[in-house]
mmCIF file of C-alpha atoms (C1' of nucleotides) in Angstrom:
data_model
loop_
_atom_site.group_PDB
_atom_site.id
_atom_site.type_symbol
_atom_site.label_atom_id
_atom_site.label_comp_id
_atom_site.label_asym_id
_atom_site.label_seq_id
_atom_site.Cartn_x
_atom_site.Cartn_y
_atom_site.Cartn_z
ATOM 1 C CA MET A 1 167.816 1.522 22.629
ATOM 2 C CA ALA A 2 167.085 3.096 19.457
ATOM 3 C CA GLY A 3 164.074 1.300 18.084
ATOM 4 C CA PHE A 4 165.028 1.861 14.526
ATOM 5 C CA PHE A 5 168.538 0.701 15.208
ATOM 6 C CA ALA A 6 167.276 -2.403 16.920
ATOM 7 C CA GLU A 7 165.255 -3.270 13.868
ATOM 8 C CA VAL A 8 168.235 -2.708 11.638
ATOM 9 C CA TYR A 9 170.477 -4.835 13.793
ATOM 10 C CA ARG A 10 167.969 -7.613 13.937
ATOM 11 C CA LEU A 11 167.378 -7.571 10.239
ATOM 12 C CA VAL A 12 171.059 -7.467 9.376
ATOM 13 C CA ALA A 13 171.620 -10.334 11.751
ATOM 14 C CA LEU A 14 169.213 -12.380 9.655
ATOM 15 C CA ILE A 15 171.077 -11.906 6.421
ATOM 16 C CA PRO A 16 171.802 -15.398 5.128
ATOM 17 C CA ARG A 17 175.329 -16.397 4.377
ATOM 18 C CA GLY A 18 176.401 -15.890 0.811
ATOM 19 C CA ARG A 19 173.829 -13.175 0.383
ATOM 20 C CA VAL A 20 174.044 -9.411 0.594
ATOM 21 C CA ALA A 21 171.606 -6.641 1.388
ATOM 22 C CA THR A 22 171.575 -2.942 0.592
ATOM 23 C CA TYR A 23 171.042 -0.095 3.025
ATOM 24 C CA GLY A 24 168.055 1.201 1.144
ATOM 25 C CA GLN A 25 166.507 -2.209 1.080
ATOM 26 C CA ILE A 26 166.755 -2.588 4.814
ATOM 27 C CA ALA A 27 165.514 0.924 5.395
ATOM 28 C CA ALA A 28 162.600 0.320 3.076
ATOM 29 C CA TYR A 29 161.680 -2.818 4.941
ATOM 30 C CA LEU A 30 161.642 -0.886 8.177
ATOM 31 C CA GLY A 31 159.181 1.486 6.644
ATOM 32 C CA SER A 32 161.500 4.282 5.642
ATOM 33 C CA PRO A 33 162.790 3.776 2.113
ATOM 34 C CA ARG A 34 164.590 7.081 2.356
ATOM 35 C CA ALA A 35 166.376 6.273 5.561
ATOM 36 C CA ALA A 36 169.187 4.359 3.908
ATOM 37 C CA ARG A 37 171.651 6.751 5.509
ATOM 38 C CA THR A 38 170.220 6.066 8.900
ATOM 39 C CA VAL A 39 170.760 2.364 8.354
ATOM 40 C CA GLY A 40 174.374 3.020 7.564
ATOM 41 C CA TRP A 41 174.544 4.935 10.801
ATOM 42 C CA ALA A 42 173.198 2.008 12.683
ATOM 43 C CA MET A 43 176.001 -0.036 11.198
ATOM 44 C CA ARG A 44 178.571 2.451 12.318
ATOM 45 C CA GLN A 45 177.168 2.383 15.803
ATOM 46 C CA ALA A 46 176.583 -1.335 15.586
ATOM 47 C CA PRO A 47 178.087 -2.991 18.637
ATOM 48 C CA GLU A 48 180.561 -5.626 17.574
ATOM 49 C CA GLN A 49 179.351 -7.802 20.386
ATOM 50 C CA LEU A 50 176.238 -8.374 18.348
ATOM 51 C CA ARG A 51 178.417 -9.929 15.656
ATOM 52 C CA LEU A 52 176.301 -8.412 12.969
ATOM 53 C CA PRO A 53 177.260 -9.534 9.483
ATOM 54 C CA CYS A 54 177.635 -5.931 8.495
ATOM 55 C CA HIS A 55 180.066 -7.079 5.867
ATOM 56 C CA ARG A 56 177.054 -8.457 4.036
ATOM 57 C CA VAL A 57 175.529 -5.029 3.887
ATOM 58 C CA VAL A 58 176.628 -3.071 0.860
ATOM 59 C CA SER A 59 175.476 -0.048 -1.063
ATOM 60 C CA ALA A 60 172.958 -0.357 -3.879
ATOM 61 C CA THR A 61 175.784 -0.203 -6.374
ATOM 62 C CA GLY A 62 177.529 -3.098 -4.679
ATOM 63 C CA GLN A 63 180.198 -0.834 -3.284
ATOM 64 C CA LEU A 64 181.621 -2.092 -0.034
ATOM 65 C CA ALA A 65 181.978 0.017 3.068
ATOM 66 C CA PRO A 66 184.903 2.429 3.371
ATOM 67 C CA ASP A 67 188.264 1.175 4.453
ATOM 68 C CA HIS A 68 187.905 2.383 7.998
ATOM 69 C CA ALA A 69 184.834 0.213 8.512
ATOM 70 C CA PHE A 70 186.239 -3.283 8.677
ATOM 71 C CA GLY A 71 189.834 -2.303 8.735
ATOM 72 C CA GLY A 72 189.951 -2.565 4.994
ATOM 73 C CA ALA A 73 187.409 -3.075 2.271
ATOM 74 C CA GLN A 74 189.666 -5.822 1.011
ATOM 75 C CA VAL A 75 188.939 -7.728 4.187
ATOM 76 C CA GLN A 76 185.222 -7.320 3.715
ATOM 77 C CA ARG A 77 185.519 -8.552 0.156
ATOM 78 C CA ALA A 78 187.467 -11.570 1.325
ATOM 79 C CA MET A 79 184.753 -12.452 3.810
ATOM 80 C CA LEU A 80 182.039 -12.150 1.219
ATOM 81 C CA GLU A 81 183.977 -14.178 -1.285
ATOM 82 C CA SER A 82 184.497 -16.777 1.398
ATOM 83 C CA GLU A 83 180.742 -16.988 1.701
ATOM 84 C CA GLY A 84 180.325 -17.516 -1.980
ATOM 85 C CA VAL A 85 179.415 -14.009 -3.009
ATOM 86 C CA ALA A 86 180.452 -13.100 -6.523
ATOM 87 C CA PHE A 87 182.289 -9.887 -7.158
ATOM 88 C CA GLY A 88 182.451 -7.706 -10.216
ATOM 89 C CA PRO A 89 185.585 -6.616 -12.017
ATOM 90 C CA GLU A 90 185.584 -3.376 -10.105
ATOM 91 C CA GLY A 91 185.587 -5.088 -6.754
ATOM 92 C CA CYS A 92 181.892 -4.497 -6.264
ATOM 93 C CA VAL A 93 179.477 -7.154 -5.087
ATOM 94 C CA ASP A 94 177.144 -8.485 -7.686
ATOM 95 C CA VAL A 95 174.123 -7.211 -5.826
ATOM 96 C CA ASP A 96 171.726 -8.222 -8.542
ATOM 97 C CA ALA A 97 172.979 -11.755 -8.216
ATOM 98 C CA HIS A 98 173.230 -12.076 -4.459
ATOM 99 C CA LEU A 99 170.738 -9.560 -3.188
ATOM 100 C CA TRP A 100 169.014 -10.990 -0.135
ATOM 101 C CA ARG A 101 165.277 -10.871 -0.475
ATOM 102 C CA ILE A 102 164.197 -9.756 2.965
ATOM 103 C CA ALA A 103 160.592 -10.722 2.454
ATOM 104 C CA ASP A 104 161.823 -14.087 1.314
ATOM 105 C CA ASP A 105 163.310 -15.019 4.658
ATOM 106 C CA PRO A 106 161.235 -17.637 6.498
ATOM 107 C CA ARG A 107 161.903 -16.007 9.849
ATOM 108 C CA LEU A 108 160.351 -12.794 8.682
ATOM 109 C CA ARG A 109 157.240 -14.438 7.363
ATOM 110 C CA THR A 110 154.201 -13.890 9.434
ATOM 111 C CA ARG A 111 152.909 -17.056 10.962
ATOM 112 C CA ARG A 112 149.709 -16.942 9.068
ATOM 113 C CA GLY A 113 151.501 -17.453 5.830
ATOM 114 C CA GLY A 114 150.191 -14.227 4.741
ATOM 115 C CA ASN A 115 152.048 -12.128 2.359
ATOM 116 C CA PRO A 116 155.616 -12.989 1.852
ATOM 117 C CA ALA A 117 155.818 -11.907 -1.674
ATOM 118 C CA GLY A 118 154.067 -8.641 -1.991
ATOM 119 C CA GLY A 119 155.179 -7.520 1.300
ATOM 120 C CA LEU A 120 154.401 -4.409 3.088
ATOM 121 C CA GLY A 121 152.011 -2.243 1.477
ATOM 122 C CA SER A 122 153.956 -0.935 -1.242
ATOM 123 C CA ALA A 123 151.731 0.392 -3.772
ATOM 124 C CA SER A 124 153.854 1.758 -6.304
ATOM 125 C "C1'" DC B 1 165.371 22.161 21.872
ATOM 126 C "C1'" DA B 2 168.195 23.028 17.468
ATOM 127 C "C1'" DT B 3 172.123 21.708 14.722
ATOM 128 C "C1'" DT B 4 175.275 18.434 12.528
ATOM 129 C "C1'" DT B 5 176.464 14.209 10.898
ATOM 130 C "C1'" DG B 6 176.377 10.019 8.075
ATOM 131 C "C1'" DA B 7 178.932 2.890 6.037
ATOM 132 C "C1'" DC B 8 172.973 6.123 1.037
ATOM 133 C "C1'" DT B 9 169.792 6.870 -2.913
ATOM 134 C "C1'" DT B 10 168.072 9.076 -6.775
ATOM 135 C "C1'" DT B 11 167.783 12.414 -10.212
ATOM 136 C "C1'" DG B 12 169.932 15.978 -13.339
ATOM 137 C "C1'" DA B 13 173.337 17.536 -16.818
ATOM 138 C "C1'" DT C 1 177.419 7.037 -20.510
ATOM 139 C "C1'" DT C 2 179.776 9.153 -16.580
ATOM 140 C "C1'" DC C 3 180.091 12.845 -13.183
ATOM 141 C "C1'" DA C 4 177.916 15.962 -9.879
ATOM 142 C "C1'" DA C 5 174.494 17.804 -6.644
ATOM 143 C "C1'" DA C 6 170.294 17.617 -3.721
ATOM 144 C "C1'" DG C 7 167.327 15.172 -0.620
ATOM 145 C "C1'" DC C 8 165.863 12.483 3.418
ATOM 146 C "C1'" DC C 9 165.598 10.068 7.868
ATOM 147 C "C1'" DA C 10 167.056 9.116 12.362
ATOM 148 C "C1'" DA C 11 170.351 9.581 16.120
ATOM 149 C "C1'" DA C 12 174.135 12.054 18.477
ATOM 150 C "C1'" DT C 13 175.998 16.352 20.324
#
DNA sequence: CATTTGACTTTGA
DNA sequence: TTCAAAGCCAAAT
């Protein structure tokens, strides 16, 4: 089991409804901010049996996955809209408005109430 | 073991 | 501002 993939799958599975996450964001949370492409790969290989809300994962620009991903980007958009996600005029998700804050998820918080906000050592 | 791919991101012109 | 190219990481072949 690809460790990295497992992390991606688990994280994607935690994406709240009505919220969207970007590949780079997920990759960054896993410790590799440059591995956005790898995250996308995990999605492609993502077993459907896991029922991952991959439709909630979009590019940083809010662009949805290619047509061959869900059987049609239109379908993905419909699912997101059904969850309450707002879309732009170009059919892109309003990422800035619905971006899921990974570090903000209670399940990801360390039990010691440590550092939800700042998060992983990111020192600019 | 080396090469290729990929559902991305960022920077340059 | 919009369009184009390079870079990076991890897994699959």
